[in-house]
Amino acid sequence: MNVASLEKLDDASVTALADASVERLRIGAASPYLLIAEHAGNLVPAPWHDLGLAVPYLGTHFAVDIGVDALTRRLSQTLRAPAVVAHYSRLFLDYNRPADEWDFMRPDLGGIPVPGNLAADAADRQLRTRIAWAPLEQAIVEAAAGSQALVSVHSFTPVMGGIRRDVDIGVLWRDQSPFVTSVLKTLGARGAEAGLRIGDNEPYDWRQAIGYTLNRHGLEQGRPCLYLEVRNDLLSDPETFELVSRTLETVFATVAMSLWPKPAVAV
């Protein structure tokens, strides 16, 4: 999108759009965890006119991690854990990608063009960074300061490239830690009891992929961290949403009581 169409945005408008980009939940709560949901929202700021896409595309997994907003809010409430929730679509700007990666502002949806991203110039990119990247960055930095471990919450499609993923919940990690080991062990046991298939660096292997958020705020800061991936159709059905939520609540409460018993919350 040519920035000429955005020149009418004054400082007050930019500030308002930036303020609307991120939500903080239970900041200052005593939980050892910070939950991060970079892909929870599917909104595009109004001046970008949905990036030229028909509205239904903004409800797909290309635009949003389906079910993650509700799951993150549920976990934040039951674990009494701080959370940072992004409202803008990853099509507008994907915080979990470095700025020089093609899908930081991806130009297509598996072959369907994203008109507003095809020729985003430097001024447009800078404006999006002010509105969507900087507020999320600040919120994570501030909320992570007192956290023992970071959990970035995501969802994935059950079929990709014609291949069915035989995982219900995945734990993605790059560096092993007592936290990662404990989550894998506890979730493996609780997941089996609940009939859920647990993936160890599945359906994605973080050791072979980019994980900008947790590289930046987790590993580089010496904080234990992991990406949590949940099959999105499980989050779309109320019964399986409840099953997944209860399982994860029990797992993360159990791990917290084991590793950081003083601030932990039992559920």
PDB file of N, CA, C and O in Angstrom, residues 121-196:
ATOM      1  N   ASP A 121       5.768   0.086   0.987  1.00  0.00           N
ATOM      2  CA  ASP A 121       7.043   0.802   0.915  1.00  0.00           C
ATOM      3  C   ASP A 121       7.600   1.028   2.313  1.00  0.00           C
ATOM      4  O   ASP A 121       7.011   0.631   3.321  1.00  0.00           O
ATOM      5  N   ALA A 122       8.767   1.660   2.368  1.00  0.00           N
ATOM      6  CA  ALA A 122       9.472   1.832   3.640  1.00  0.00           C
ATOM      7  C   ALA A 122       8.651   2.642   4.637  1.00  0.00           C
ATOM      8  O   ALA A 122       8.631   2.343   5.840  1.00  0.00           O
ATOM      9  N   ALA A 123       7.957   3.664   4.156  1.00  0.00           N
ATOM     10  CA  ALA A 123       7.154   4.495   5.055  1.00  0.00           C
ATOM     11  C   ALA A 123       5.984   3.705   5.626  1.00  0.00           C
ATOM     12  O   ALA A 123       5.640   3.846   6.809  1.00  0.00           O
ATOM     13  N   ASP A 124       5.358   2.883   4.800  1.00  0.00           N
ATOM     14  CA  ASP A 124       4.261   2.035   5.256  1.00  0.00           C
ATOM     15  C   ASP A 124       4.760   1.053   6.313  1.00  0.00           C
ATOM     16  O   ASP A 124       4.159   0.891   7.378  1.00  0.00           O
ATOM     17  N   ARG A 125       5.869   0.415   6.049  1.00  0.00           N
ATOM     18  CA  ARG A 125       6.432  -0.553   6.991  1.00  0.00           C
ATOM     19  C   ARG A 125       6.790   0.127   8.317  1.00  0.00           C
ATOM     20  O   ARG A 125       6.558  -0.431   9.396  1.00  0.00           O
ATOM     21  N   GLN A 126       7.336   1.323   8.237  1.00  0.00           N
ATOM     22  CA  GLN A 126       7.690   2.042   9.457  1.00  0.00           C
ATOM     23  C   GLN A 126       6.448   2.383  10.275  1.00  0.00           C
ATOM     24  O   GLN A 126       6.443   2.271  11.506  1.00  0.00           O
ATOM     25  N   LEU A 127       5.389   2.771   9.584  1.00  0.00           N
ATOM     26  CA  LEU A 127       4.147   3.112  10.271  1.00  0.00           C
ATOM     27  C   LEU A 127       3.533   1.876  10.925  1.00  0.00           C
ATOM     28  O   LEU A 127       3.067   1.924  12.077  1.00  0.00           O
ATOM     29  N   ARG A 128       3.528   0.762  10.221  1.00  0.00           N
ATOM     30  CA  ARG A 128       3.006  -0.474  10.816  1.00  0.00           C
ATOM     31  C   ARG A 128       3.834  -0.892  12.022  1.00  0.00           C
ATOM     32  O   ARG A 128       3.295  -1.401  13.018  1.00  0.00           O
ATOM     33  N   THR A 129       5.128  -0.699  11.952  1.00  0.00           N
ATOM     34  CA  THR A 129       5.996  -1.040  13.074  1.00  0.00           C
ATOM     35  C   THR A 129       5.654  -0.200  14.303  1.00  0.00           C
ATOM     36  O   THR A 129       5.595  -0.709  15.426  1.00  0.00           O
ATOM     37  N   ARG A 130       5.392   1.077  14.098  1.00  0.00           N
ATOM     38  CA  ARG A 130       5.000   1.951  15.208  1.00  0.00           C
ATOM     39  C   ARG A 130       3.673   1.514  15.812  1.00  0.00           C
ATOM     40  O   ARG A 130       3.484   1.571  17.033  1.00  0.00           O
ATOM     41  N   ILE A 131       2.759   1.072  14.965  1.00  0.00           N
ATOM     42  CA  ILE A 131       1.403   0.759  15.411  1.00  0.00           C
ATOM     43  C   ILE A 131       1.286  -0.651  15.991  1.00  0.00           C
ATOM     44  O   ILE A 131       0.599  -0.853  17.001  1.00  0.00           O
ATOM     45  N   ALA A 132       1.937  -1.618  15.386  1.00  0.00           N
ATOM     46  CA  ALA A 132       1.722  -3.017  15.771  1.00  0.00           C
ATOM     47  C   ALA A 132       2.917  -3.676  16.448  1.00  0.00           C
ATOM     48  O   ALA A 132       2.739  -4.529  17.323  1.00  0.00           O
ATOM     49  N   TRP A 133       4.132  -3.324  16.049  1.00  0.00           N
ATOM     50  CA  TRP A 133       5.314  -3.996  16.607  1.00  0.00           C
ATOM     51  C   TRP A 133       5.755  -3.356  17.916  1.00  0.00           C
ATOM     52  O   TRP A 133       5.939  -4.043  18.930  1.00  0.00           O
ATOM     53  N   ALA A 134       5.935  -2.045  17.920  1.00  0.00           N
ATOM     54  CA  ALA A 134       6.490  -1.367  19.098  1.00  0.00           C
ATOM     55  C   ALA A 134       5.634  -1.540  20.349  1.00  0.00           C
ATOM     56  O   ALA A 134       6.179  -1.807  21.432  1.00  0.00           O
ATOM     57  N   PRO A 135       4.301  -1.408  20.278  1.00  0.00           N
ATOM     58  CA  PRO A 135       3.507  -1.594  21.493  1.00  0.00           C
ATOM     59  C   PRO A 135       3.583  -3.016  22.052  1.00  0.00           C
ATOM     60  O   PRO A 135       3.619  -3.213  23.271  1.00  0.00           O
ATOM     61  N   LEU A 136       3.611  -4.011  21.162  1.00  0.00           N
ATOM     62  CA  LEU A 136       3.715  -5.397  21.613  1.00  0.00           C
ATOM     63  C   LEU A 136       5.080  -5.651  22.234  1.00  0.00           C
ATOM     64  O   LEU A 136       5.199  -6.311  23.276  1.00  0.00           O
ATOM     65  N   GLU A 137       6.114  -5.113  21.592  1.00  0.00           N
ATOM     66  CA  GLU A 137       7.467  -5.230  22.140  1.00  0.00           C
ATOM     67  C   GLU A 137       7.537  -4.654  23.553  1.00  0.00           C
ATOM     68  O   GLU A 137       8.051  -5.280  24.478  1.00  0.00           O
ATOM     69  N   GLN A 138       7.012  -3.467  23.725  1.00  0.00           N
ATOM     70  CA  GLN A 138       7.058  -2.818  25.034  1.00  0.00           C
ATOM     71  C   GLN A 138       6.276  -3.615  26.071  1.00  0.00           C
ATOM     72  O   GLN A 138       6.732  -3.803  27.210  1.00  0.00           O
ATOM     73  N   ALA A 139       5.105  -4.102  25.688  1.00  0.00           N
ATOM     74  CA  ALA A 139       4.273  -4.863  26.624  1.00  0.00           C
ATOM     75  C   ALA A 139       4.970  -6.145  27.068  1.00  0.00           C
ATOM     76  O   ALA A 139       4.930  -6.511  28.255  1.00  0.00           O
ATOM     77  N   ILE A 140       5.622  -6.835  26.142  1.00  0.00           N
ATOM     78  CA  ILE A 140       6.306  -8.081  26.490  1.00  0.00           C
ATOM     79  C   ILE A 140       7.510  -7.793  27.377  1.00  0.00           C
ATOM     80  O   ILE A 140       7.732  -8.475  28.384  1.00  0.00           O
ATOM     81  N   VAL A 141       8.295  -6.788  27.024  1.00  0.00           N
ATOM     82  CA  VAL A 141       9.472  -6.441  27.832  1.00  0.00           C
ATOM     83  C   VAL A 141       9.059  -6.143  29.269  1.00  0.00           C
ATOM     84  O   VAL A 141       9.651  -6.637  30.236  1.00  0.00           O
ATOM     85  N   GLU A 142       8.032  -5.333  29.433  1.00  0.00           N
ATOM     86  CA  GLU A 142       7.600  -4.942  30.772  1.00  0.00           C
ATOM     87  C   GLU A 142       7.033  -6.126  31.549  1.00  0.00           C
ATOM     88  O   GLU A 142       7.346  -6.314  32.733  1.00  0.00           O
ATOM     89  N   ALA A 143       6.215  -6.944  30.901  1.00  0.00           N
ATOM     90  CA  ALA A 143       5.572  -8.055  31.595  1.00  0.00           C
ATOM     91  C   ALA A 143       6.543  -9.193  31.887  1.00  0.00           C
ATOM     92  O   ALA A 143       6.381  -9.915  32.877  1.00  0.00           O
ATOM     93  N   ALA A 144       7.549  -9.365  31.036  1.00  0.00           N
ATOM     94  CA  ALA A 144       8.492 -10.479  31.209  1.00  0.00           C
ATOM     95  C   ALA A 144       9.490 -10.228  32.322  1.00  0.00           C
ATOM     96  O   ALA A 144      10.129 -11.180  32.807  1.00  0.00           O
ATOM     97  N   ALA A 145       9.628  -9.005  32.752  1.00  0.00           N
ATOM     98  CA  ALA A 145      10.675  -8.648  33.707  1.00  0.00           C
ATOM     99  C   ALA A 145      10.614  -9.486  34.984  1.00  0.00           C
ATOM    100  O   ALA A 145      11.641  -9.845  35.549  1.00  0.00           O
ATOM    101  N   GLY A 146       9.427  -9.836  35.437  1.00  0.00           N
ATOM    102  CA  GLY A 146       9.316 -10.612  36.667  1.00  0.00           C
ATOM    103  C   GLY A 146       8.959 -12.061  36.464  1.00  0.00           C
ATOM    104  O   GLY A 146       8.590 -12.743  37.430  1.00  0.00           O
ATOM    105  N   SER A 147       9.072 -12.556  35.244  1.00  0.00           N
ATOM    106  CA  SER A 147       8.612 -13.915  34.939  1.00  0.00           C
ATOM    107  C   SER A 147       9.739 -14.936  35.026  1.00  0.00           C
ATOM    108  O   SER A 147      10.887 -14.645  34.671  1.00  0.00           O
ATOM    109  N   GLN A 148       9.380 -16.126  35.445  1.00  0.00           N
ATOM    110  CA  GLN A 148      10.331 -17.234  35.499  1.00  0.00           C
ATOM    111  C   GLN A 148      10.380 -18.006  34.178  1.00  0.00           C
ATOM    112  O   GLN A 148      11.386 -18.625  33.856  1.00  0.00           O
ATOM    113  N   ALA A 149       9.268 -17.987  33.429  1.00  0.00           N
ATOM    114  CA  ALA A 149       9.201 -18.739  32.171  1.00  0.00           C
ATOM    115  C   ALA A 149       8.177 -18.092  31.257  1.00  0.00           C
ATOM    116  O   ALA A 149       7.169 -17.549  31.720  1.00  0.00           O
ATOM    117  N   LEU A 150       8.440 -18.169  29.957  1.00  0.00           N
ATOM    118  CA  LEU A 150       7.546 -17.599  28.956  1.00  0.00           C
ATOM    119  C   LEU A 150       6.883 -18.719  28.160  1.00  0.00           C
ATOM    120  O   LEU A 150       7.544 -19.685  27.760  1.00  0.00           O
ATOM    121  N   VAL A 151       5.586 -18.555  27.919  1.00  0.00           N
ATOM    122  CA  VAL A 151       4.826 -19.517  27.112  1.00  0.00           C
ATOM    123  C   VAL A 151       4.122 -18.737  26.017  1.00  0.00           C
ATOM    124  O   VAL A 151       3.263 -17.896  26.294  1.00  0.00           O
ATOM    125  N   SER A 152       4.504 -18.991  24.768  1.00  0.00           N
ATOM    126  CA  SER A 152       3.858 -18.355  23.634  1.00  0.00           C
ATOM    127  C   SER A 152       2.802 -19.319  23.092  1.00  0.00           C
ATOM    128  O   SER A 152       3.113 -20.457  22.735  1.00  0.00           O
ATOM    129  N   VAL A 153       1.535 -18.855  23.065  1.00  0.00           N
ATOM    130  CA  VAL A 153       0.399 -19.727  22.782  1.00  0.00           C
ATOM    131  C   VAL A 153      -0.022 -19.584  21.322  1.00  0.00           C
ATOM    132  O   VAL A 153      -0.316 -18.479  20.855  1.00  0.00           O
ATOM    133  N   HIS A 154      -0.075 -20.716  20.619  1.00  0.00           N
ATOM    134  CA  HIS A 154      -0.410 -20.735  19.193  1.00  0.00           C
ATOM    135  C   HIS A 154      -1.355 -21.896  18.893  1.00  0.00           C
ATOM    136  O   HIS A 154      -1.532 -22.797  19.700  1.00  0.00           O
ATOM    137  N   SER A 155      -1.941 -21.863  17.688  1.00  0.00           N
ATOM    138  CA  SER A 155      -2.707 -23.012  17.209  1.00  0.00           C
ATOM    139  C   SER A 155      -2.249 -23.352  15.797  1.00  0.00           C
ATOM    140  O   SER A 155      -1.652 -22.522  15.099  1.00  0.00           O
ATOM    141  N   PHE A 156      -2.550 -24.592  15.377  1.00  0.00           N
ATOM    142  CA  PHE A 156      -2.113 -25.046  14.051  1.00  0.00           C
ATOM    143  C   PHE A 156      -3.258 -25.787  13.367  1.00  0.00           C
ATOM    144  O   PHE A 156      -4.197 -26.262  14.001  1.00  0.00           O
ATOM    145  N   THR A 157      -3.172 -25.862  12.050  1.00  0.00           N
ATOM    146  CA  THR A 157      -4.186 -26.545  11.268  1.00  0.00           C
ATOM    147  C   THR A 157      -3.947 -28.065  11.299  1.00  0.00           C
ATOM    148  O   THR A 157      -2.796 -28.507  11.277  1.00  0.00           O
ATOM    149  N   PRO A 158      -5.013 -28.868  11.354  1.00  0.00           N
ATOM    150  CA  PRO A 158      -4.824 -30.320  11.424  1.00  0.00           C
ATOM    151  C   PRO A 158      -4.256 -30.920  10.140  1.00  0.00           C
ATOM    152  O   PRO A 158      -3.708 -32.021  10.173  1.00  0.00           O
ATOM    153  N   VAL A 159      -4.384 -30.195   9.016  1.00  0.00           N
ATOM    154  CA  VAL A 159      -3.841 -30.682   7.741  1.00  0.00           C
ATOM    155  C   VAL A 159      -3.042 -29.556   7.102  1.00  0.00           C
ATOM    156  O   VAL A 159      -3.497 -28.414   7.038  1.00  0.00           O
ATOM    157  N   MET A 160      -1.835 -29.860   6.650  1.00  0.00           N
ATOM    158  CA  MET A 160      -0.992 -28.871   5.974  1.00  0.00           C
ATOM    159  C   MET A 160      -0.341 -29.534   4.773  1.00  0.00           C
ATOM    160  O   MET A 160       0.285 -30.596   4.893  1.00  0.00           O
ATOM    161  N   GLY A 161      -0.498 -28.912   3.607  1.00  0.00           N
ATOM    162  CA  GLY A 161       0.098 -29.462   2.397  1.00  0.00           C
ATOM    163  C   GLY A 161      -0.389 -30.866   2.081  1.00  0.00           C
ATOM    164  O   GLY A 161       0.366 -31.676   1.522  1.00  0.00           O
ATOM    165  N   GLY A 162      -1.637 -31.154   2.449  1.00  0.00           N
ATOM    166  CA  GLY A 162      -2.198 -32.466   2.184  1.00  0.00           C
ATOM    167  C   GLY A 162      -1.793 -33.531   3.189  1.00  0.00           C
ATOM    168  O   GLY A 162      -2.211 -34.683   3.079  1.00  0.00           O
ATOM    169  N   ILE A 163      -0.989 -33.160   4.179  1.00  0.00           N
ATOM    170  CA  ILE A 163      -0.512 -34.114   5.183  1.00  0.00           C
ATOM    171  C   ILE A 163      -1.238 -33.869   6.500  1.00  0.00           C
ATOM    172  O   ILE A 163      -1.254 -32.739   7.006  1.00  0.00           O
ATOM    173  N   ARG A 164      -1.825 -34.918   7.058  1.00  0.00           N
ATOM    174  CA  ARG A 164      -2.514 -34.805   8.340  1.00  0.00           C
ATOM    175  C   ARG A 164      -1.489 -34.851   9.471  1.00  0.00           C
ATOM    176  O   ARG A 164      -0.613 -35.719   9.489  1.00  0.00           O
ATOM    177  N   ARG A 165      -1.616 -33.915  10.402  1.00  0.00           N
ATOM    178  CA  ARG A 165      -0.711 -33.884  11.546  1.00  0.00           C
ATOM    179  C   ARG A 165      -1.286 -34.751  12.668  1.00  0.00           C
ATOM    180  O   ARG A 165      -2.401 -34.508  13.126  1.00  0.00           O
ATOM    181  N   ASP A 166      -0.539 -35.738  13.105  1.00  0.00           N
ATOM    182  CA  ASP A 166      -1.024 -36.666  14.124  1.00  0.00           C
ATOM    183  C   ASP A 166      -0.636 -36.197  15.520  1.00  0.00           C
ATOM    184  O   ASP A 166      -0.076 -36.953  16.334  1.00  0.00           O
ATOM    185  N   VAL A 167      -0.929 -34.931  15.799  1.00  0.00           N
ATOM    186  CA  VAL A 167      -0.626 -34.318  17.092  1.00  0.00           C
ATOM    187  C   VAL A 167      -1.820 -33.460  17.483  1.00  0.00           C
ATOM    188  O   VAL A 167      -2.460 -32.841  16.627  1.00  0.00           O
ATOM    189  N   ASP A 168      -2.129 -33.428  18.771  1.00  0.00           N
ATOM    190  CA  ASP A 168      -3.193 -32.559  19.273  1.00  0.00           C
ATOM    191  C   ASP A 168      -2.627 -31.316  19.960  1.00  0.00           C
ATOM    192  O   ASP A 168      -3.148 -30.220  19.792  1.00  0.00           O
ATOM    193  N   ILE A 169      -1.588 -31.504  20.745  1.00  0.00           N
ATOM    194  CA  ILE A 169      -0.898 -30.392  21.418  1.00  0.00           C
ATOM    195  C   ILE A 169       0.597 -30.598  21.240  1.00  0.00           C
ATOM    196  O   ILE A 169       1.115 -31.690  21.511  1.00  0.00           O
ATOM    197  N   GLY A 170       1.275 -29.568  20.784  1.00  0.00           N
ATOM    198  CA  GLY A 170       2.715 -29.651  20.600  1.00  0.00           C
ATOM    199  C   GLY A 170       3.455 -28.715  21.538  1.00  0.00           C
ATOM    200  O   GLY A 170       2.991 -27.618  21.839  1.00  0.00           O
ATOM    201  N   VAL A 171       4.609 -29.166  21.992  1.00  0.00           N
ATOM    202  CA  VAL A 171       5.517 -28.346  22.797  1.00  0.00           C
ATOM    203  C   VAL A 171       6.776 -28.132  21.967  1.00  0.00           C
ATOM    204  O   VAL A 171       7.490 -29.084  21.644  1.00  0.00           O
ATOM    205  N   LEU A 172       7.021 -26.879  21.596  1.00  0.00           N
ATOM    206  CA  LEU A 172       8.183 -26.552  20.772  1.00  0.00           C
ATOM    207  C   LEU A 172       9.251 -25.918  21.644  1.00  0.00           C
ATOM    208  O   LEU A 172       8.978 -24.992  22.413  1.00  0.00           O
ATOM    209  N   TRP A 173      10.474 -26.392  21.504  1.00  0.00           N
ATOM    210  CA  TRP A 173      11.569 -25.863  22.300  1.00  0.00           C
ATOM    211  C   TRP A 173      12.847 -25.835  21.465  1.00  0.00           C
ATOM    212  O   TRP A 173      12.994 -26.585  20.505  1.00  0.00           O
ATOM    213  N   ARG A 174      13.745 -24.948  21.841  1.00  0.00           N
ATOM    214  CA  ARG A 174      15.050 -24.887  21.184  1.00  0.00           C
ATOM    215  C   ARG A 174      16.158 -25.309  22.140  1.00  0.00           C
ATOM    216  O   ARG A 174      17.037 -26.078  21.784  1.00  0.00           O
ATOM    217  N   ASP A 175      16.121 -24.793  23.356  1.00  0.00           N
ATOM    218  CA  ASP A 175      17.098 -25.165  24.379  1.00  0.00           C
ATOM    219  C   ASP A 175      16.394 -25.925  25.489  1.00  0.00           C
ATOM    220  O   ASP A 175      15.381 -25.465  26.022  1.00  0.00           O
ATOM    221  N   GLN A 176      16.922 -27.087  25.840  1.00  0.00           N
ATOM    222  CA  GLN A 176      16.349 -27.848  26.934  1.00  0.00           C
ATOM    223  C   GLN A 176      16.547 -27.099  28.248  1.00  0.00           C
ATOM    224  O   GLN A 176      17.484 -26.332  28.414  1.00  0.00           O
ATOM    225  N   SER A 177      15.632 -27.314  29.180  1.00  0.00           N
ATOM    226  CA  SER A 177      15.691 -26.700  30.505  1.00  0.00           C
ATOM    227  C   SER A 177      14.834 -27.550  31.427  1.00  0.00           C
ATOM    228  O   SER A 177      14.004 -28.343  30.956  1.00  0.00           O
ATOM    229  N   PRO A 178      14.994 -27.413  32.743  1.00  0.00           N
ATOM    230  CA  PRO A 178      14.088 -28.136  33.651  1.00  0.00           C
ATOM    231  C   PRO A 178      12.628 -27.823  33.373  1.00  0.00           C
ATOM    232  O   PRO A 178      11.756 -28.699  33.525  1.00  0.00           O
ATOM    233  N   PHE A 179      12.343 -26.590  32.955  1.00  0.00           N
ATOM    234  CA  PHE A 179      10.967 -26.209  32.634  1.00  0.00           C
ATOM    235  C   PHE A 179      10.448 -26.999  31.450  1.00  0.00           C
ATOM    236  O   PHE A 179       9.364 -27.607  31.506  1.00  0.00           O
ATOM    237  N   VAL A 180      11.194 -27.021  30.353  1.00  0.00           N
ATOM    238  CA  VAL A 180      10.770 -27.756  29.160  1.00  0.00           C
ATOM    239  C   VAL A 180      10.617 -29.241  29.467  1.00  0.00           C
ATOM    240  O   VAL A 180       9.622 -29.878  29.097  1.00  0.00           O
ATOM    241  N   THR A 181      11.600 -29.809  30.167  1.00  0.00           N
ATOM    242  CA  THR A 181      11.555 -31.227  30.509  1.00  0.00           C
ATOM    243  C   THR A 181      10.326 -31.553  31.347  1.00  0.00           C
ATOM    244  O   THR A 181       9.634 -32.553  31.109  1.00  0.00           O
ATOM    245  N   SER A 182      10.044 -30.706  32.325  1.00  0.00           N
ATOM    246  CA  SER A 182       8.906 -30.940  33.206  1.00  0.00           C
ATOM    247  C   SER A 182       7.578 -30.828  32.459  1.00  0.00           C
ATOM    248  O   SER A 182       6.661 -31.631  32.679  1.00  0.00           O
ATOM    249  N   VAL A 183       7.459 -29.825  31.566  1.00  0.00           N
ATOM    250  CA  VAL A 183       6.221 -29.686  30.791  1.00  0.00           C
ATOM    251  C   VAL A 183       6.019 -30.898  29.885  1.00  0.00           C
ATOM    252  O   VAL A 183       4.914 -31.454  29.809  1.00  0.00           O
ATOM    253  N   LEU A 184       7.073 -31.332  29.204  1.00  0.00           N
ATOM    254  CA  LEU A 184       6.938 -32.479  28.318  1.00  0.00           C
ATOM    255  C   LEU A 184       6.528 -33.731  29.095  1.00  0.00           C
ATOM    256  O   LEU A 184       5.640 -34.485  28.661  1.00  0.00           O
ATOM    257  N   LYS A 185       7.137 -33.967  30.237  1.00  0.00           N
ATOM    258  CA  LYS A 185       6.826 -35.157  31.034  1.00  0.00           C
ATOM    259  C   LYS A 185       5.402 -35.088  31.579  1.00  0.00           C
ATOM    260  O   LYS A 185       4.633 -36.057  31.472  1.00  0.00           O
ATOM    261  N   THR A 186       5.046 -33.944  32.146  1.00  0.00           N
ATOM    262  CA  THR A 186       3.722 -33.817  32.773  1.00  0.00           C
ATOM    263  C   THR A 186       2.617 -33.801  31.730  1.00  0.00           C
ATOM    264  O   THR A 186       1.570 -34.447  31.902  1.00  0.00           O
ATOM    265  N   LEU A 187       2.829 -33.082  30.636  1.00  0.00           N
ATOM    266  CA  LEU A 187       1.822 -33.030  29.585  1.00  0.00           C
ATOM    267  C   LEU A 187       1.697 -34.379  28.893  1.00  0.00           C
ATOM    268  O   LEU A 187       0.592 -34.789  28.495  1.00  0.00           O
ATOM    269  N   GLY A 188       2.814 -35.089  28.752  1.00  0.00           N
ATOM    270  CA  GLY A 188       2.744 -36.426  28.168  1.00  0.00           C
ATOM    271  C   GLY A 188       1.834 -37.335  28.972  1.00  0.00           C
ATOM    272  O   GLY A 188       0.998 -38.058  28.418  1.00  0.00           O
ATOM    273  N   ALA A 189       1.981 -37.281  30.311  1.00  0.00           N
ATOM    274  CA  ALA A 189       1.171 -38.141  31.171  1.00  0.00           C
ATOM    275  C   ALA A 189      -0.289 -37.686  31.206  1.00  0.00           C
ATOM    276  O   ALA A 189      -1.212 -38.487  31.020  1.00  0.00           O
ATOM    277  N   ARG A 190      -0.507 -36.386  31.431  1.00  0.00           N
ATOM    278  CA  ARG A 190      -1.882 -35.875  31.513  1.00  0.00           C
ATOM    279  C   ARG A 190      -2.587 -35.949  30.165  1.00  0.00           C
ATOM    280  O   ARG A 190      -3.793 -36.207  30.090  1.00  0.00           O
ATOM    281  N   GLY A 191      -1.837 -35.710  29.111  1.00  0.00           N
ATOM    282  CA  GLY A 191      -2.423 -35.792  27.783  1.00  0.00           C
ATOM    283  C   GLY A 191      -2.885 -37.191  27.457  1.00  0.00           C
ATOM    284  O   GLY A 191      -3.974 -37.388  26.901  1.00  0.00           O
ATOM    285  N   ALA A 192      -2.073 -38.189  27.818  1.00  0.00           N
ATOM    286  CA  ALA A 192      -2.456 -39.574  27.567  1.00  0.00           C
ATOM    287  C   ALA A 192      -3.735 -39.919  28.327  1.00  0.00           C
ATOM    288  O   ALA A 192      -4.629 -40.594  27.795  1.00  0.00           O
ATOM    289  N   GLU A 193      -3.846 -39.451  29.572  1.00  0.00           N
ATOM    290  CA  GLU A 193      -5.051 -39.701  30.370  1.00  0.00           C
ATOM    291  C   GLU A 193      -6.283 -39.083  29.705  1.00  0.00           C
ATOM    292  O   GLU A 193      -7.389 -39.617  29.798  1.00  0.00           O
ATOM    293  N   ALA A 194      -6.082 -37.929  29.044  1.00  0.00           N
ATOM    294  CA  ALA A 194      -7.203 -37.224  28.409  1.00  0.00           C
ATOM    295  C   ALA A 194      -7.438 -37.667  26.973  1.00  0.00           C
ATOM    296  O   ALA A 194      -8.353 -37.169  26.317  1.00  0.00           O
ATOM    297  N   GLY A 195      -6.622 -38.586  26.479  1.00  0.00           N
ATOM    298  CA  GLY A 195      -6.766 -39.048  25.103  1.00  0.00           C
ATOM    299  C   GLY A 195      -6.206 -38.074  24.084  1.00  0.00           C
ATOM    300  O   GLY A 195      -6.609 -38.104  22.913  1.00  0.00           O
ATOM    301  N   LEU A 196      -5.268 -37.219  24.513  1.00  0.00           N
ATOM    302  CA  LEU A 196      -4.659 -36.231  23.630  1.00  0.00           C
ATOM    303  C   LEU A 196      -3.258 -36.669  23.223  1.00  0.00           C
ATOM    304  O   LEU A 196      -2.478 -37.151  24.061  1.00  0.00           O
TER     305      LEU A 196
END
